[in-house]
PDB file of C-alpha atoms in Angstrom:
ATOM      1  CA  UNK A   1     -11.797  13.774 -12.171  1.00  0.00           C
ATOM      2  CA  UNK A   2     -11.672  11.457  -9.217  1.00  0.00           C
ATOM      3  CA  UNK A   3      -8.535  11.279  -7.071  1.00  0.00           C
ATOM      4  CA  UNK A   4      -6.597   7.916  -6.785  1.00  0.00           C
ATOM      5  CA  UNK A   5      -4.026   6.675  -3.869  1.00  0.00           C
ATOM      6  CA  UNK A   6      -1.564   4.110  -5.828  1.00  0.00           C
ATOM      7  CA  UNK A   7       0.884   1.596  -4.064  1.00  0.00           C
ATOM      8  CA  UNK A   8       3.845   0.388  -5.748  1.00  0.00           C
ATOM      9  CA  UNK A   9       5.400  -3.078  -4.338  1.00  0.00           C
ATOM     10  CA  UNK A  10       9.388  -3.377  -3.406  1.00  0.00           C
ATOM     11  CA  UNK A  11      10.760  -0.784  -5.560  1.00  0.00           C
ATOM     12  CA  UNK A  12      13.504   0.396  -3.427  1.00  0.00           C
ATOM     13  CA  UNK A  13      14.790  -3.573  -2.818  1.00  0.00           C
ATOM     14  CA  UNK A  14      18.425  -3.821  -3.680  1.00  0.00           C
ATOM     15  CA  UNK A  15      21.187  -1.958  -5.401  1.00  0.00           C
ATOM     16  CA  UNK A  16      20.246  -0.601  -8.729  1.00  0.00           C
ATOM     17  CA  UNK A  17      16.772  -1.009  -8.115  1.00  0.00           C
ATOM     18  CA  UNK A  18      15.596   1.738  -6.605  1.00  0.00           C
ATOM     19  CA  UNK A  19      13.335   4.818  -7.815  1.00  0.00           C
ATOM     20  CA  UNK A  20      13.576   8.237  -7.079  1.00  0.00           C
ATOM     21  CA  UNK A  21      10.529  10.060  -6.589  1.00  0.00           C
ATOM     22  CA  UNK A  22      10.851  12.796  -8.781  1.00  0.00           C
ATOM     23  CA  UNK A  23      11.169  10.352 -12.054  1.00  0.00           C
ATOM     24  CA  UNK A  24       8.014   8.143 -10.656  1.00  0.00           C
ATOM     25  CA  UNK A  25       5.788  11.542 -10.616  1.00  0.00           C
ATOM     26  CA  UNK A  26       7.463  12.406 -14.033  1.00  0.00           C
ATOM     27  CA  UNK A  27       5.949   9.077 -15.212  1.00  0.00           C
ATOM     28  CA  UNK A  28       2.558   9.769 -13.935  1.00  0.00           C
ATOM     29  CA  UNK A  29       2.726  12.910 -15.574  1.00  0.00           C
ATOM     30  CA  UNK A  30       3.353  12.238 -18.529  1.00  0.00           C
ATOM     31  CA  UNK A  31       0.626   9.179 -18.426  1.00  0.00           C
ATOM     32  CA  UNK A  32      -1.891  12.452 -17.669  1.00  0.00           C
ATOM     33  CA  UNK A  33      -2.219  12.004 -14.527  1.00  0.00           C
ATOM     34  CA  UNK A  34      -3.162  15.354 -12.879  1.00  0.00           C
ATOM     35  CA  UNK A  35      -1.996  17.020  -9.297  1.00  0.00           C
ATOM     36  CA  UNK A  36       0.434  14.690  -8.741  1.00  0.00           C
ATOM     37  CA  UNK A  37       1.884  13.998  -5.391  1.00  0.00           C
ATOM     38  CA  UNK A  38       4.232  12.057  -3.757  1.00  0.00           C
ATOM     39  CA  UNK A  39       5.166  10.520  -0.217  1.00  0.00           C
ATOM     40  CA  UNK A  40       8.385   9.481   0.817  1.00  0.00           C
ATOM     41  CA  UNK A  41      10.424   6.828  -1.042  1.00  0.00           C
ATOM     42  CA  UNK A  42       8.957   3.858  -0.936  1.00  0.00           C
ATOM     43  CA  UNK A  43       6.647   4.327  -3.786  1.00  0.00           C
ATOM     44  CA  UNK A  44       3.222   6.320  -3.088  1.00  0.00           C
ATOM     45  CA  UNK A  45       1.786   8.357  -5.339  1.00  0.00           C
ATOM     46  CA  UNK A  46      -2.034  10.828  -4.592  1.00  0.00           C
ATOM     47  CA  UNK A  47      -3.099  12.215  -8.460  1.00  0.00           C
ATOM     48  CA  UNK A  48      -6.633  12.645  -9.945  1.00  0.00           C
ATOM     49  CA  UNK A  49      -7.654  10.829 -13.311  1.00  0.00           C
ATOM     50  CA  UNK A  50     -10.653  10.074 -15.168  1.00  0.00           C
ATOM     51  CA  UNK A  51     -13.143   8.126 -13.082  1.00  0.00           C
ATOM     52  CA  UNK A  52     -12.474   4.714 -14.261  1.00  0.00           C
ATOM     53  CA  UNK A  53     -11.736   1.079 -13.726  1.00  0.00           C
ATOM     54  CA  UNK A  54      -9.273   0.749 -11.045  1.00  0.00           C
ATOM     55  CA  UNK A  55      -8.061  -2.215 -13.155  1.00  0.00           C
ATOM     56  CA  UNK A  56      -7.439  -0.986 -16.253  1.00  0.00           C
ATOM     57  CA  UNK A  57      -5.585   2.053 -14.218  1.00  0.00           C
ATOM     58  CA  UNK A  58      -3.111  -0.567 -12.368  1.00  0.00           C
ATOM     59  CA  UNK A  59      -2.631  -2.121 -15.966  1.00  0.00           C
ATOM     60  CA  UNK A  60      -1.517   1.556 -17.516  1.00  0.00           C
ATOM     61  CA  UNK A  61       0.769   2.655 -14.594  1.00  0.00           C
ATOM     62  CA  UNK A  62       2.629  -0.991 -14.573  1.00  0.00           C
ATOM     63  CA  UNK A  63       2.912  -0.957 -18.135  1.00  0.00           C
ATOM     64  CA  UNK A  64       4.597   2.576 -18.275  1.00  0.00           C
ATOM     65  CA  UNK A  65       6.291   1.584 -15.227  1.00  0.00           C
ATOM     66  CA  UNK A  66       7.917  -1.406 -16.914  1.00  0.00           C
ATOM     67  CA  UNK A  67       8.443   1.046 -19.864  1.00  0.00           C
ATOM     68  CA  UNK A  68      10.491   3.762 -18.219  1.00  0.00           C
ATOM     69  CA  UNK A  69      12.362   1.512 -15.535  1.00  0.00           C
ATOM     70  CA  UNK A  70      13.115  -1.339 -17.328  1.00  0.00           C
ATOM     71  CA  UNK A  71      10.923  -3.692 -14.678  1.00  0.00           C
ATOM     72  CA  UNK A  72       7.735  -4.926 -13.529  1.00  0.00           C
ATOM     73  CA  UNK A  73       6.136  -3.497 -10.111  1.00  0.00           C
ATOM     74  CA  UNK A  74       3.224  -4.656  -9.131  1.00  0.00           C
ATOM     75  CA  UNK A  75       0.787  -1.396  -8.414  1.00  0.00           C
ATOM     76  CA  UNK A  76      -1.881  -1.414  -5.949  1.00  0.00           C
ATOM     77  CA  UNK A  77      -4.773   1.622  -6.738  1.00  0.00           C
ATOM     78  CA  UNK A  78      -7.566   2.748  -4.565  1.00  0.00           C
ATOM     79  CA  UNK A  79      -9.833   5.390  -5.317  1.00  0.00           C
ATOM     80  CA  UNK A  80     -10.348   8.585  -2.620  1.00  0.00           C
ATOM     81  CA  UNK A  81     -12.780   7.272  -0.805  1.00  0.00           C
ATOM     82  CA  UNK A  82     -11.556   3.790  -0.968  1.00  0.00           C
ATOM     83  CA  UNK A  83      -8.521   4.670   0.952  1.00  0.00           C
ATOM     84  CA  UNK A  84     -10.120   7.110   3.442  1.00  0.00           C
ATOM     85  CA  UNK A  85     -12.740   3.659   4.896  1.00  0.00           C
ATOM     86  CA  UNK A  86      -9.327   1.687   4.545  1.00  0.00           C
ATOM     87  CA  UNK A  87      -7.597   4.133   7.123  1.00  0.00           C
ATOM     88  CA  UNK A  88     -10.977   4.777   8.903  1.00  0.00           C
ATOM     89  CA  UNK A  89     -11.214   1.008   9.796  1.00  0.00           C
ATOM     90  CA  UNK A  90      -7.769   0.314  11.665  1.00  0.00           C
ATOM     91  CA  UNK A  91      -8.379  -1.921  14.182  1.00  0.00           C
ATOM     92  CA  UNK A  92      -5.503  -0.928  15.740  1.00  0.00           C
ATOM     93  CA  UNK A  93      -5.790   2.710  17.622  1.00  0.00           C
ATOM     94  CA  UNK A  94      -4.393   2.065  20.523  1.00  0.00           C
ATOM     95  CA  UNK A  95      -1.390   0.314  19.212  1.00  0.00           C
ATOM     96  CA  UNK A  96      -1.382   2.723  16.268  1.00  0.00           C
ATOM     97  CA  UNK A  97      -0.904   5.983  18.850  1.00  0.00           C
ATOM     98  CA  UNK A  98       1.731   4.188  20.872  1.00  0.00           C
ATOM     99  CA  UNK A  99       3.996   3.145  17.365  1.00  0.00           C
ATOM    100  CA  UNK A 100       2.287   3.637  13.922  1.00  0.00           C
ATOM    101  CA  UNK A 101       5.587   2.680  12.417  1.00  0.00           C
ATOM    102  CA  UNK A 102       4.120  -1.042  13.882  1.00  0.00           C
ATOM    103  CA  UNK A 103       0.630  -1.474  12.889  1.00  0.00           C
ATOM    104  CA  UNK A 104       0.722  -1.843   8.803  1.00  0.00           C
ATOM    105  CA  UNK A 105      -1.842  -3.148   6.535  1.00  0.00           C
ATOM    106  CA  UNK A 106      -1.502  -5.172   3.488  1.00  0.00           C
ATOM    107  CA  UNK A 107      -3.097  -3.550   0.926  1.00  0.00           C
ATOM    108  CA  UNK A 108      -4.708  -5.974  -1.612  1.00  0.00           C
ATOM    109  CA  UNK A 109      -5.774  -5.830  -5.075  1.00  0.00           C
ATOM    110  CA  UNK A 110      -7.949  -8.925  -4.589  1.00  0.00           C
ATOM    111  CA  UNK A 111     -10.391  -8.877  -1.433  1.00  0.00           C
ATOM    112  CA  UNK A 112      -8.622 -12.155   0.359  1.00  0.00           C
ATOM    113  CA  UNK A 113     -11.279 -14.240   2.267  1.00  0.00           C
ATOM    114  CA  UNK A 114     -11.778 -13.732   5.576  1.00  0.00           C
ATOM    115  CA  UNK A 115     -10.988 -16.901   6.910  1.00  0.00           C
ATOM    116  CA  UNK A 116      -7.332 -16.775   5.473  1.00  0.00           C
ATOM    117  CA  UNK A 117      -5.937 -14.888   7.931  1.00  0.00           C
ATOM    118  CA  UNK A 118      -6.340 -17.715  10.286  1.00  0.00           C
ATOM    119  CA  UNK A 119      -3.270 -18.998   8.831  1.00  0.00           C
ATOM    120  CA  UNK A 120      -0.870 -16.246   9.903  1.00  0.00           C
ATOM    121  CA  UNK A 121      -1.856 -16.726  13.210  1.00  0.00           C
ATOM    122  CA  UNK A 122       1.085 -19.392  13.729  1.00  0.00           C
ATOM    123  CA  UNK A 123       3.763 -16.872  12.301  1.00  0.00           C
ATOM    124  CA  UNK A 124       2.284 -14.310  14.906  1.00  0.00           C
ATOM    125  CA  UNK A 125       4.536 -13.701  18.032  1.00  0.00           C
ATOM    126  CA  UNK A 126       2.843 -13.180  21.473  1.00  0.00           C
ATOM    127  CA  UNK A 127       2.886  -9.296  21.119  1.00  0.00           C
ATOM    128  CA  UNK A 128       1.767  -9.529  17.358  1.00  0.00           C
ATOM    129  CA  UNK A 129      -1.900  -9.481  16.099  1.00  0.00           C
ATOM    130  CA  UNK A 130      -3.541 -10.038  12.245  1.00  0.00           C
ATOM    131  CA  UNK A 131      -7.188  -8.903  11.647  1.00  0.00           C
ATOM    132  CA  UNK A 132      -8.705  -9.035   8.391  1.00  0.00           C
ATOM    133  CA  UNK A 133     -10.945  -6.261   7.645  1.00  0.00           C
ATOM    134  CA  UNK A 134     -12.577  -5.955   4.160  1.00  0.00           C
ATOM    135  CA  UNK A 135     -10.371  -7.897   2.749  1.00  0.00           C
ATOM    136  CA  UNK A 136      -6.923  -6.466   3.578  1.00  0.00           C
ATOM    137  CA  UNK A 137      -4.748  -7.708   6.457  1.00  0.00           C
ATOM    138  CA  UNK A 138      -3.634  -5.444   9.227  1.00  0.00           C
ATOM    139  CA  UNK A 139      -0.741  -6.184  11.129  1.00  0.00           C
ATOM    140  CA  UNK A 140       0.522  -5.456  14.859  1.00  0.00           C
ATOM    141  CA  UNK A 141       4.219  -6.301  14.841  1.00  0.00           C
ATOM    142  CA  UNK A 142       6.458  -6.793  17.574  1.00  0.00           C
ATOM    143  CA  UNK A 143       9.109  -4.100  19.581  1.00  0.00           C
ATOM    144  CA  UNK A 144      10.995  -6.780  20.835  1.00  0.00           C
ATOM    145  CA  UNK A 145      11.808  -9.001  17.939  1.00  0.00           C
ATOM    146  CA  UNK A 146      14.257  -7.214  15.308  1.00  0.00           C
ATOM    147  CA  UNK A 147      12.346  -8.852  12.419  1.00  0.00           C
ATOM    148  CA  UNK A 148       9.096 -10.775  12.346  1.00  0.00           C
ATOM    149  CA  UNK A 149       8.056 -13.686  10.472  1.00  0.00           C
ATOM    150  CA  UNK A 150       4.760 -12.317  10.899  1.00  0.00           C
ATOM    151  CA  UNK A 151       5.371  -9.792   7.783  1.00  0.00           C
ATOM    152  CA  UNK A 152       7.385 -12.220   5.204  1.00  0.00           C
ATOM    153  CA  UNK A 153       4.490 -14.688   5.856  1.00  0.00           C
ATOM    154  CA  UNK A 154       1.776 -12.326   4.499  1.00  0.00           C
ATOM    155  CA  UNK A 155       3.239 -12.748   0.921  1.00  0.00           C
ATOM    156  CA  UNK A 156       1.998 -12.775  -2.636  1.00  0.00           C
ATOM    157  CA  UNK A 157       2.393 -16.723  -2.970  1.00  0.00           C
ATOM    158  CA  UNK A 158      -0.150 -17.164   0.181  1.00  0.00           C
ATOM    159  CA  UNK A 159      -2.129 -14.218  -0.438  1.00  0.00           C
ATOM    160  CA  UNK A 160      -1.837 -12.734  -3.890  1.00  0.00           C
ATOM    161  CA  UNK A 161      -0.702  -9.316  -4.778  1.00  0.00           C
ATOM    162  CA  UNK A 162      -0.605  -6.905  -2.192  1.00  0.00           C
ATOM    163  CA  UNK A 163       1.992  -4.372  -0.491  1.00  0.00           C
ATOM    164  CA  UNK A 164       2.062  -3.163   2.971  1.00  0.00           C
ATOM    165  CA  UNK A 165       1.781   0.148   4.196  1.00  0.00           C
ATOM    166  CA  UNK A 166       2.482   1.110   8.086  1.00  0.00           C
ATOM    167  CA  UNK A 167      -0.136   3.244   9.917  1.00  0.00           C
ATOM    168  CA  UNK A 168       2.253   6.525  10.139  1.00  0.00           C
ATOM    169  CA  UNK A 169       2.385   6.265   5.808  1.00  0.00           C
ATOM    170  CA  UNK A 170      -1.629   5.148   6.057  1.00  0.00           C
ATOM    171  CA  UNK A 171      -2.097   8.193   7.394  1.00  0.00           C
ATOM    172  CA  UNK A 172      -0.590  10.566   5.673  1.00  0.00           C
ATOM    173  CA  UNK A 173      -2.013   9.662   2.072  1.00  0.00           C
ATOM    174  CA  UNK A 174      -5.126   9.849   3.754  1.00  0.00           C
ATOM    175  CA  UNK A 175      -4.112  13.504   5.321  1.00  0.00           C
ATOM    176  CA  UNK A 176      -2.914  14.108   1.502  1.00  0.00           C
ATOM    177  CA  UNK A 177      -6.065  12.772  -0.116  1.00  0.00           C
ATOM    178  CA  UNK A 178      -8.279  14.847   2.745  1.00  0.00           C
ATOM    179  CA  UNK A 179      -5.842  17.979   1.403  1.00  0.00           C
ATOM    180  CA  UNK A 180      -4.383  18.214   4.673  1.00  0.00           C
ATOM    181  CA  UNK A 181      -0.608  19.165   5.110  1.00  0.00           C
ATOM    182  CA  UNK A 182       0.291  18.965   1.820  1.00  0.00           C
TER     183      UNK A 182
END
């Protein structure tokens, strides 16, 4: 058995439309998922599986997803270790100390190139920062604008399917994954 961090996209968007914890772990359950755990409500589950393709794992949870709530999420998986490098390599301590509710990461299923990045550079205010690193985009947003274009920019039509995460939530799967304060 292997343990898996998984990512669900936008499923607390709009009335009607959001999911309540306790039915998403339910869902996992009953897919066989073992030890499953949840972190607040925005969709992020820590269980152990099989050791297998991430793919074909993103492919079952959407599928029962869709199944039980009547919609398509997209679902972001990374195994264990996976998400421990992804939190190991913020490039963003400083800033992630001061306000980890402001440094986030979009978490990818495809590796985006490193050179595309470069792009969100013009939606980037003079406090804000992007930095690719190993194929995911982290993200320094701004205390002084009440919403950046910086974040709506780093979408699924430029980028491809992906979800962000901010540090404080980053951390805590990690903590969770680690078997720390669970």
């Amino acid at each position: 058995m292997q343990t898996y961090v998984a990512l669900l996209y936008s499923i607390i968007l709009g009335e009607g439309r959001r999911v309540v914890m306790a039915d998403l772990k339910s869902m996992a359950e009953e897919l066989g998922l073992k030890n499953v755990r949840s972190l607040v409500a925005t969709g992020n589950l820590v269980f152990e599986a099989r050791t297998g393709e991430i793919s074909k794992l993103e492919q079952r949870l959407e599928q029962t997803f869709e199944k039980t709530f009547g919609r398509h999420v997209d679902i972001i998986v990374r195994g264990a270790e996976d998400w421990l490098k992804l939190a190991a390599s913020n490039p963003f301590p400083g800033e992630s100390a001061e306000a980890g509710d402001q440094v986030a990461v979009r978490v990818m299923r495809e590796r985006v190139p490193a050179d595309a990045v470069e792009a969100l550079q013009v939606h980037a205010g003079v406090d804000e920062k992007v930095l690719w690193v190993n194929g995911d985009i982290w993200l320094v947003f701004s205390r002084e604008r009440p919403s950046s274009r910086l974040l709506a920019a780093a979408n699924h039509k430029r980028f491809g399917v992906g979800t962000s995460r901010n540090w404080n939530t980053v951390r805590r799967l990690a903590e969770i994954v680690r078997g720390i304060g669970e």
